Coordinates of C-alpha atoms in Angstrom, one line a residue:
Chain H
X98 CA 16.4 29.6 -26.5
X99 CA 16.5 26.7 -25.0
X100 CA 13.9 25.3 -22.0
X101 CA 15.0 23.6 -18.4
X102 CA 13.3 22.5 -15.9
X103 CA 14.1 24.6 -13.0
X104 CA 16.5 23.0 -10.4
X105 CA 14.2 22.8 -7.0
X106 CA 11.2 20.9 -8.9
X107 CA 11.0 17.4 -9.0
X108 CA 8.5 15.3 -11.6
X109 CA 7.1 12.2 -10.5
X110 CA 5.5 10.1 -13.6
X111 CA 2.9 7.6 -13.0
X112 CA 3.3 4.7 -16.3
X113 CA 3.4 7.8 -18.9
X114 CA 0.0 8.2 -18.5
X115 CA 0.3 12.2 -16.4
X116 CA 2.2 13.2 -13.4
X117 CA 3.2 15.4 -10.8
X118 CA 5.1 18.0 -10.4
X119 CA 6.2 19.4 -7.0
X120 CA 8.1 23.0 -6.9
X121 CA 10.4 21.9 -3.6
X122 CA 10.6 25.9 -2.7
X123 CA 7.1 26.4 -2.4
X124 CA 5.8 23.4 -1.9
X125 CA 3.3 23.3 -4.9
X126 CA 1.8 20.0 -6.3
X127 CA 1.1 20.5 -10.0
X128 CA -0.4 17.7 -11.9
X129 CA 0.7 16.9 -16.0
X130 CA -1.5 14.9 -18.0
X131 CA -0.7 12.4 -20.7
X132 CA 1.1 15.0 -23.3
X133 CA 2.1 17.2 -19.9
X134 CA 3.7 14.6 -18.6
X135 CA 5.5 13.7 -22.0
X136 CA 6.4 17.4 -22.5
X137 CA 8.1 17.3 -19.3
X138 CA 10.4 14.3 -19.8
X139 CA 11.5 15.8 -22.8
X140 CA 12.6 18.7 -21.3
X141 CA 14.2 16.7 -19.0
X142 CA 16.0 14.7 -21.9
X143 CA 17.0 18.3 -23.1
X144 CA 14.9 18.0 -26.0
X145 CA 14.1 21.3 -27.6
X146 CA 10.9 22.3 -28.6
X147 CA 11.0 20.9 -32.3
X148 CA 12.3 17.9 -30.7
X149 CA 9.2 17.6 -28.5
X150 CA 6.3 18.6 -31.3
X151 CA 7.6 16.0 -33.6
X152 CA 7.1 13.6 -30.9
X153 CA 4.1 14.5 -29.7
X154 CA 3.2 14.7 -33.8
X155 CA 3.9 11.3 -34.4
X156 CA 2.4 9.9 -31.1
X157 CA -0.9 11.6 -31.2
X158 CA -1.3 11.7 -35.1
X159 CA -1.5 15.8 -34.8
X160 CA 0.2 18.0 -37.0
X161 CA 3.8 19.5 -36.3
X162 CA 2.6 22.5 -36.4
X163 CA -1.0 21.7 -33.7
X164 CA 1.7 19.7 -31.7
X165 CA 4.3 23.0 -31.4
X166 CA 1.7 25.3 -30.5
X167 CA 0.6 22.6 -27.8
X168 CA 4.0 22.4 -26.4
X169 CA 4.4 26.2 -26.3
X170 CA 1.4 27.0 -24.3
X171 CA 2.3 24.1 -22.0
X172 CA 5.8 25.6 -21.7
X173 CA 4.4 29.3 -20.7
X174 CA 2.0 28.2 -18.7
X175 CA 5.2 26.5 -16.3
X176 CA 7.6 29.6 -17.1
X177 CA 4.7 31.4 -15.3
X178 CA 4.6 29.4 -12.6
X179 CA 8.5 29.7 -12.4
X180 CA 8.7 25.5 -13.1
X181 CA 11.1 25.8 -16.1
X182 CA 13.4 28.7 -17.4
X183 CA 14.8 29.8 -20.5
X184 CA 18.7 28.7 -20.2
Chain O
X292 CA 2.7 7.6 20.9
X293 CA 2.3 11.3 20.2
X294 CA 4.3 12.8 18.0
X295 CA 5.8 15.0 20.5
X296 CA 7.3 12.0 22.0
X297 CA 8.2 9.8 18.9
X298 CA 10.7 12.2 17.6
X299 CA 12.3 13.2 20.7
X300 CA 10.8 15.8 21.6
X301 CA 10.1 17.9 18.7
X302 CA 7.3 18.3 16.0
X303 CA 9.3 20.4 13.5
X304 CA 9.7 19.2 10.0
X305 CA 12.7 18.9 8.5
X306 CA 14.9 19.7 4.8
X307 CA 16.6 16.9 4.2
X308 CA 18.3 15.6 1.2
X309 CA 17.2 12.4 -0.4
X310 CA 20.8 10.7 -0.2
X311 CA 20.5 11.3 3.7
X312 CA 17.3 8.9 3.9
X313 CA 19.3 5.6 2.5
X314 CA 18.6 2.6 4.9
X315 CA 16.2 4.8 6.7
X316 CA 12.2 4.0 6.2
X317 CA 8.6 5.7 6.6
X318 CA 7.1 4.3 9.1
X319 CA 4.2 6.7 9.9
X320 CA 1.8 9.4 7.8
X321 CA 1.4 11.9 10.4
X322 CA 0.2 15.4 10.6
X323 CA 3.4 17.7 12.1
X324 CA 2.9 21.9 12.0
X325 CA -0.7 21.3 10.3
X326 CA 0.4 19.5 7.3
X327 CA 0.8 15.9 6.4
X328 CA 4.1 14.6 7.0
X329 CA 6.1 11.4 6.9
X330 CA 8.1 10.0 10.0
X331 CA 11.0 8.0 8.9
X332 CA 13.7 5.6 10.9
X333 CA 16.7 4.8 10.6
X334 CA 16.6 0.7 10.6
X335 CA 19.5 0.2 8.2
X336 CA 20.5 -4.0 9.2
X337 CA 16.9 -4.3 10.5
X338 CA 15.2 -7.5 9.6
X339 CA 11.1 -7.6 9.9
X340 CA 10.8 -11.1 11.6
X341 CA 7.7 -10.0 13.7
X342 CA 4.4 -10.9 12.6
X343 CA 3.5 -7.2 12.2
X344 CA 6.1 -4.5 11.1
X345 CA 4.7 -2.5 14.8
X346 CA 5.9 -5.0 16.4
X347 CA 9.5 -4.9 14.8
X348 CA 9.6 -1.1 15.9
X349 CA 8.6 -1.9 19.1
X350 CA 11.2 -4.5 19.6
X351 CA 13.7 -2.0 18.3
X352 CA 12.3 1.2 20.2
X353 CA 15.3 1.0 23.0
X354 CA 17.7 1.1 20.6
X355 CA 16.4 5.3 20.3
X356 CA 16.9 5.3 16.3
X357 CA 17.2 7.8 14.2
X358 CA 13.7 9.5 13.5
X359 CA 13.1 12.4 11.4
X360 CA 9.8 13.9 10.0
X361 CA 9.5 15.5 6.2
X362 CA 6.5 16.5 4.0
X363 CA 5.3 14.2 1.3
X364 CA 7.2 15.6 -0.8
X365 CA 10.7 13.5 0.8
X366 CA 9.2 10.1 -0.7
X367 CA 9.0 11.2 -4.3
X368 CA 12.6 12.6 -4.3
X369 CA 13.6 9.5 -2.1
X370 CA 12.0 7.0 -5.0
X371 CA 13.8 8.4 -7.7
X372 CA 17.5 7.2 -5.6
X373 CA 16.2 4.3 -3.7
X374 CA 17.4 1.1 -5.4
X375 CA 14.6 -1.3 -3.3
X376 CA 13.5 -4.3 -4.7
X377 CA 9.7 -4.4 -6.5
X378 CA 7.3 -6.4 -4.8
X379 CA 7.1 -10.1 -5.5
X380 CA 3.8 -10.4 -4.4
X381 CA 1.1 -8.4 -2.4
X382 CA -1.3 -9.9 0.3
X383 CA -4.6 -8.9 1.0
X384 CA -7.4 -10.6 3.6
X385 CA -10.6 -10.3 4.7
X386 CA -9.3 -10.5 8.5
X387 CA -8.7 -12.9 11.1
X388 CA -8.2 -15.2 8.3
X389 CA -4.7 -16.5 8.0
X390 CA -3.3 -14.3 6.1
X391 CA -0.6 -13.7 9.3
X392 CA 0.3 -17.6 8.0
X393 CA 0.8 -16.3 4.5
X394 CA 3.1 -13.6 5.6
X395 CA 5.1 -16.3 8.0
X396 CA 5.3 -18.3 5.3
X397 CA 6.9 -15.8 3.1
X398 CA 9.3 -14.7 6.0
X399 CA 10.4 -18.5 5.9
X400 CA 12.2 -17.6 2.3
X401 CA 15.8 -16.7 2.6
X402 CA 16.5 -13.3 2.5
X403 CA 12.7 -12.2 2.0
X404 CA 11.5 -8.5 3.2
X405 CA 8.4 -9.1 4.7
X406 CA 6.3 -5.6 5.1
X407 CA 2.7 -6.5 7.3
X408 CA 0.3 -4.3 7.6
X409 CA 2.8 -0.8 8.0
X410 CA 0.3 1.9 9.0
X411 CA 2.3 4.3 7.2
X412 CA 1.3 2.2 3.8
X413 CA -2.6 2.0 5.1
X414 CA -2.5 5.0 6.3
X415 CA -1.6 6.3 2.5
X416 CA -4.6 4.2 1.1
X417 CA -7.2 5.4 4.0
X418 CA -6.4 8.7 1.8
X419 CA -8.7 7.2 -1.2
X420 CA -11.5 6.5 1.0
X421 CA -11.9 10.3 2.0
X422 CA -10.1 12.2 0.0
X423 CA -9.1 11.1 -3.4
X424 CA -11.7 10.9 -5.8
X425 CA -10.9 8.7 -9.0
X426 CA -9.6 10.8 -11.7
X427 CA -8.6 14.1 -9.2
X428 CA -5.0 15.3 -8.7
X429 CA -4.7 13.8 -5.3
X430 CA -5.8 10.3 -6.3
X431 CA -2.8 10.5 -8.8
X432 CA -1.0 12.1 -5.7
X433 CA -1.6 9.5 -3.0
X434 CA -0.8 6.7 -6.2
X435 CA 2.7 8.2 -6.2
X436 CA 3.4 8.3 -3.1
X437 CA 1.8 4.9 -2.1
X438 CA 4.4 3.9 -4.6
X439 CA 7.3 5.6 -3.7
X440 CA 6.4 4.2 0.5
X441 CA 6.3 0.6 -0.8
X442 CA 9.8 1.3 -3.0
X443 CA 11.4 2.6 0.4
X444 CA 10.2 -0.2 2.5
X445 CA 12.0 -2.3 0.0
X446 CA 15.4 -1.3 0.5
X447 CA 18.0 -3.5 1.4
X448 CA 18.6 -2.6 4.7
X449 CA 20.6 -6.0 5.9
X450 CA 22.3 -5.8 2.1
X451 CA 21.2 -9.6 0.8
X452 CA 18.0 -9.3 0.7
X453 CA 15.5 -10.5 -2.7
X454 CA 12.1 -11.3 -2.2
X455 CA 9.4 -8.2 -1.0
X456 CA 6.2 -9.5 0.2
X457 CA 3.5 -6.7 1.5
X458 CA 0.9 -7.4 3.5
X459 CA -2.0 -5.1 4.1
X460 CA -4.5 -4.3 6.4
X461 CA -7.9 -6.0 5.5
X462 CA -9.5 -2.5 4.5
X463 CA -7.2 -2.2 2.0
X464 CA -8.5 -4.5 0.1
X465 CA -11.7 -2.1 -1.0
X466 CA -8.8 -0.4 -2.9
X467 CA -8.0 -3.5 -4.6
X468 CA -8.7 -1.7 -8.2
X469 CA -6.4 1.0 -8.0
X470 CA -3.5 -1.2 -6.0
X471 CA -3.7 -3.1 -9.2
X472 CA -3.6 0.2 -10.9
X473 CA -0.1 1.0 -9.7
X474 CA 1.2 -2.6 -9.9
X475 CA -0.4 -4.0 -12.7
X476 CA 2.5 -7.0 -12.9
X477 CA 2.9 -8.2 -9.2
X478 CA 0.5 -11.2 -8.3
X479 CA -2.0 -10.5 -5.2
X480 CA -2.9 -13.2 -3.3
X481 CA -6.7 -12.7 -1.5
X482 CA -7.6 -14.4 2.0
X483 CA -10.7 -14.8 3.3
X484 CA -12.7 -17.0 5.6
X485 CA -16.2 -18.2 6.3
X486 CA -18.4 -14.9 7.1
X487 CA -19.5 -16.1 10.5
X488 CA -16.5 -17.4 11.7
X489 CA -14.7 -13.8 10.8
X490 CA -17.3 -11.8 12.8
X491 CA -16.8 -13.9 15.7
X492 CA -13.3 -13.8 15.7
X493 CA -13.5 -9.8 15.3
X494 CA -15.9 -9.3 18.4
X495 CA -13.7 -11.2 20.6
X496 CA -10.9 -8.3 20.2
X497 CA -12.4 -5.6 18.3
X498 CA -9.9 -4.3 15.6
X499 CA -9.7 -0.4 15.3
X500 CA -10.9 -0.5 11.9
X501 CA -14.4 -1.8 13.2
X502 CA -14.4 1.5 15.6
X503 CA -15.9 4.0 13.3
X504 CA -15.7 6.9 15.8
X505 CA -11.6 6.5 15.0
X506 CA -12.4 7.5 11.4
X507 CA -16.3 8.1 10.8
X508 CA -15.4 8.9 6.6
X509 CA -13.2 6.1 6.4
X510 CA -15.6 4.0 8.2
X511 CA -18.5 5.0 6.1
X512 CA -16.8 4.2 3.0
X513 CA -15.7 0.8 4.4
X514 CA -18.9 0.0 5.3
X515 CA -21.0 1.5 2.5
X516 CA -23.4 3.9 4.4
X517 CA -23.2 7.2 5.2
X518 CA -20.5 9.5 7.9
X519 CA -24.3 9.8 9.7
X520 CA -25.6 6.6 10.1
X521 CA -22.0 4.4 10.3
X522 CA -21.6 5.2 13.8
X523 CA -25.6 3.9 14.9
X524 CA -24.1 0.0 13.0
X525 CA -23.7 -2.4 15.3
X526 CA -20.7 -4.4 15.5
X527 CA -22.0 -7.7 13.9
X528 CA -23.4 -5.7 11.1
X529 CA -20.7 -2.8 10.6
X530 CA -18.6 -6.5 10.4
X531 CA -20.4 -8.4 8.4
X532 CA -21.3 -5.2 5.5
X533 CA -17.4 -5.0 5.7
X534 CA -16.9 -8.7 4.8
X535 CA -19.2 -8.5 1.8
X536 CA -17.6 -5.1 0.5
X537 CA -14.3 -6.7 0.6
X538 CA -15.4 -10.0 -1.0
X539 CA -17.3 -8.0 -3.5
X540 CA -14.4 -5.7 -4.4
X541 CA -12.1 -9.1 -4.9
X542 CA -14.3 -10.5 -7.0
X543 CA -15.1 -7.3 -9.3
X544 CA -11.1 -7.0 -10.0
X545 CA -10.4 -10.7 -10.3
X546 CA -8.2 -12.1 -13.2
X547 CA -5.3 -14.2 -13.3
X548 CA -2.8 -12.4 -11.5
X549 CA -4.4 -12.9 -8.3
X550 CA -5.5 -16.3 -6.6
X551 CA -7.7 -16.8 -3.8
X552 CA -7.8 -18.8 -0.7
X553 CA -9.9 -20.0 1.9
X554 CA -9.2 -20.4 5.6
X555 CA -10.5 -23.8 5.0
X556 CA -7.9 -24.6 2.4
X557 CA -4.6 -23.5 4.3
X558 CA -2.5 -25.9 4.7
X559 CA 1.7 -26.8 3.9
X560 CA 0.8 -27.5 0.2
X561 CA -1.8 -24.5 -0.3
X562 CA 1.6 -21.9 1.6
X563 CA 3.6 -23.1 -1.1
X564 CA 1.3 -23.5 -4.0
X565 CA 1.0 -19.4 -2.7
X566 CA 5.0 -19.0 -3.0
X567 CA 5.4 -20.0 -6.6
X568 CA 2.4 -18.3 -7.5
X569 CA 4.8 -15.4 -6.3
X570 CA 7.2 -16.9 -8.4
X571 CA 9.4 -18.2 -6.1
X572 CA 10.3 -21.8 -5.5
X573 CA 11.2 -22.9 -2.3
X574 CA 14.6 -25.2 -1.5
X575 CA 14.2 -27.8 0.7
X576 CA 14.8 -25.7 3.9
X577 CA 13.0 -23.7 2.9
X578 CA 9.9 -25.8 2.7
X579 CA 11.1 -27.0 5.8
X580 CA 10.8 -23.7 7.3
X581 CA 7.2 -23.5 6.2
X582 CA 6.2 -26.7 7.2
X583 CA 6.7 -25.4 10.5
X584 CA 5.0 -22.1 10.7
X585 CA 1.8 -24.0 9.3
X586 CA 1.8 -26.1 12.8
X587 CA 2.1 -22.9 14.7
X588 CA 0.1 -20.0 15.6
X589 CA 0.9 -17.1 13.7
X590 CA 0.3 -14.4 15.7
X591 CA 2.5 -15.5 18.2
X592 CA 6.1 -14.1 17.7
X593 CA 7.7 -16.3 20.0
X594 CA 6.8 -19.2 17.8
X595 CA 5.9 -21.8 20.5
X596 CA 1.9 -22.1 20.0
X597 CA 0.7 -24.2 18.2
X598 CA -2.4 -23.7 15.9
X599 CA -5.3 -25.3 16.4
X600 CA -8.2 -25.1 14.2
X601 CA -11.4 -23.2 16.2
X602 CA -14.3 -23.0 13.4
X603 CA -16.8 -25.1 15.1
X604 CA -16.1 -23.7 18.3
X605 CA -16.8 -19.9 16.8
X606 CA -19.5 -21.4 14.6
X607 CA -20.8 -22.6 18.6
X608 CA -20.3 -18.8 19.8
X609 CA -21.8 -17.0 17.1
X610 CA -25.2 -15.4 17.8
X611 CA -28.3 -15.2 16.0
X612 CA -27.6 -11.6 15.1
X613 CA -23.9 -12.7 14.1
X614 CA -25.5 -15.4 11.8
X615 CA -28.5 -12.8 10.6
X616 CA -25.7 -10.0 9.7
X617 CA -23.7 -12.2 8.1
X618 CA -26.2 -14.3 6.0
X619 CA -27.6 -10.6 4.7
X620 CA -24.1 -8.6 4.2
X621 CA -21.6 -11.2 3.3
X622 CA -22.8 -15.0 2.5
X623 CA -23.8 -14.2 -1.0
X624 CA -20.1 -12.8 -2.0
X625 CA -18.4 -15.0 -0.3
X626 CA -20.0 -17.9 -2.5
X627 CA -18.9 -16.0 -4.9
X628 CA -15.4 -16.1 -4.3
X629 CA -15.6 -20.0 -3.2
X630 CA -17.4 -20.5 -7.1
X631 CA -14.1 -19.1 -8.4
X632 CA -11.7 -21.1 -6.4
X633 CA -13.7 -24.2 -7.6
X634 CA -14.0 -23.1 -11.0
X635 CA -10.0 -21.9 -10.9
X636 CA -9.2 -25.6 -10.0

């Protein structure tokens, strides 16, 4: 299934290097590292999460399979926090 | 001016969407219902032609404008549709030391935004003295939205406009590192002047950054000492510690996207060697244009005074203590600096 950012939260990135993320309803400041902050404009791109990992894979020299787990616990950790949602 | 009475008559903050902001500017970091907040203005067909960008509100303060207040949060969602122009180039000074002349100069460009010393900018970097330590969230945080307040100031508001100078406030210039940081590819240009002559200039009309009860942290970390003891300085040496931070920070972060100039040095040629360092080249009216702001006195925005030169005579009113303060905090930095230019050509 598919993951989207959620509609009220706005990603501000600073040179690729990390960002933040502000949830407009609650007025939360979140901040995304290096890898965060890449994970984030992906989703923003629409990429899925294959999409991402092999990114991330071939930027970071990790392994698909290090880079999918990576990307998965980022991505639960902001469907917690009601960031993104599974479309 | 209060809040209460800068946006007539109310303190509430308010939704609004980012599209409703276009031609309108922060022009204040405030605190509104207990949190930080942004005032912005509508000055769509506003030019900045004042020496100071108060001083263009003030001129434009009976025209009761538009004002609204948001959280931070407005600028980052205003950056992401605001179609401003980058910076050209950025100016930075050790005070009282013709960097107002710089900033003229700039303003003499056809169809140039010139953005002095907007508190709502220095306010932002004020934030890294006290509370943004390097590598936390909020550093990050006030980097973003220092951006995004620069980006808004750049907008076209008259429609034509092409060349962005800023111009800071002198204490700014401590956060010359992470400035660079966020623009790595605009030139800076530093000012500075002879030690002495700066602190005398500065106790004639003390600035409020020199008042440390305004902003004991802020003043501490200017200065160098701590919150406790900042407030005991006198003047000559909260001044002159102040000069030799700011000279020392320059020269730390030096390279060669930034050039340096000395009071003594300012003249027509020096103005427009500083222009195409910003990577613009002046036409002929142009030049023209900054011939004469160089025979006047800058901080006068009617334009009729002319400049005269005053270092002996504040090398004549200096006192020992001036002389002693400045010889211990700031002469040794300041050499510094004037063994670049040399060495720079």
């Amino acid at each position: 299934m598919p993951v989207v950012p959620i509609k009220d939260v706005v990603y501000t990135d600073f040179q690729g290097t990390g960002g933040i993320l502000v949830d407009l309803k609650t007025k939360q400041y979140y901040q995304l590292n290096e890898t965060g902050s890449l994970i984030w404009r992906g989703l923003e791109k629409g990429q899925t999460v294959e999409d991402i990992a092999f990114e991330m894979s071939t930027i970071y020299e990790v392994t698909p399979e290090h880079a999918k787990k990576s990307v998965e616990t980022l991505l639960s950790n902001l469907e917690t926090r009601k960031l993104v949602s599974r479309a | 001016m209060s809040v209460h009475q800068s946006i007539n008559n109310s303190v509430h903050l308010v939704e609004i969407k980012p599209e409703s902001l276009k031609l309108w500017c922060p022009v204040d970091a405030v605190i509104a219902e207990d949190q930080p907040a942004i005032e912005w203005m509508d000055l769509h067909r506003i030019d900045f032609r004042e020496p100071f960008f108060n001083e263009t509100l003030a001129r434009i303060d009976s025209e009761k404008r538009g004002r609204v207040l948001t959280t931070f949060d407005a600028l980052l969602q205003f950056e992401k549709i605001c179609d401003g122009l980058s910076p050209s180039g950025f100016i930075l000074h050790s005070s009282r030391c013709g960097s107002t002349l710089v900033a003229n100069a700039c303003r003499a460009v056809k169809d140039s935004i010139v953005i002095a010393e907007a508190p709502v900018i220095d306010k932002l970097i004020t934030r890294f003295f006290t509370d943004g330590p390097s590598g936390s969230a909020k550093e990050l945080l006030y980097k973003l939205l220092l951006r995004a307040t620069v980006t808004a100031l750049g907008q076209r508001l008259k429609g034509d406009e092409s060349h962005y100078f800023v111009k800071l406030a002198c204490t700014s210039t401590l956060q010359i590192y992470r400035l660079r940081c966020i623009w790595p590819n605009v030139p800076f240009v530093f000012l500075y002047r002879d030690p002495v002559e700066t602190i005398v200039s500065n106790l004639l009309s003390i600035p409020e950054w020199m008042r440390a009860e305004v902003n004991p942290a802020a003043a501490a970390a200017i200065v160098g000492v701590d919150e406790e003891h900042v407030t005991s300085l006198g003047s000559e040496e909260y001044c002159a510690r102040s000069l030799g931070r700011f000279f020392a920070a320059v020269d730390a972060n030096f390279d060669s996207r930034m050039k340096l100039l000395n009071y003594e040095q300012l003249s027509f040629d020096s103005l427009i060697a500083i222009l195409n360092f910003f990577g613009i080249d002046p036409t002929v009216d142009e030049a023209d244009a900054v011939r004469k702001v160089s025979r006047l006195y800058s901080k006068d925005s009617t334009s009729t005074r002319v400049f005269e030169d005053d270092s002996s005579q504040k090398r004549s009113a200096a006192s020992g203590e001036t002389y002693i303060a400045a010889e211990r905090w700031a002469q040794s930095s300041y050499d510094r600096l004037n063994a670049r230019v040399l060495s720079c050509g």
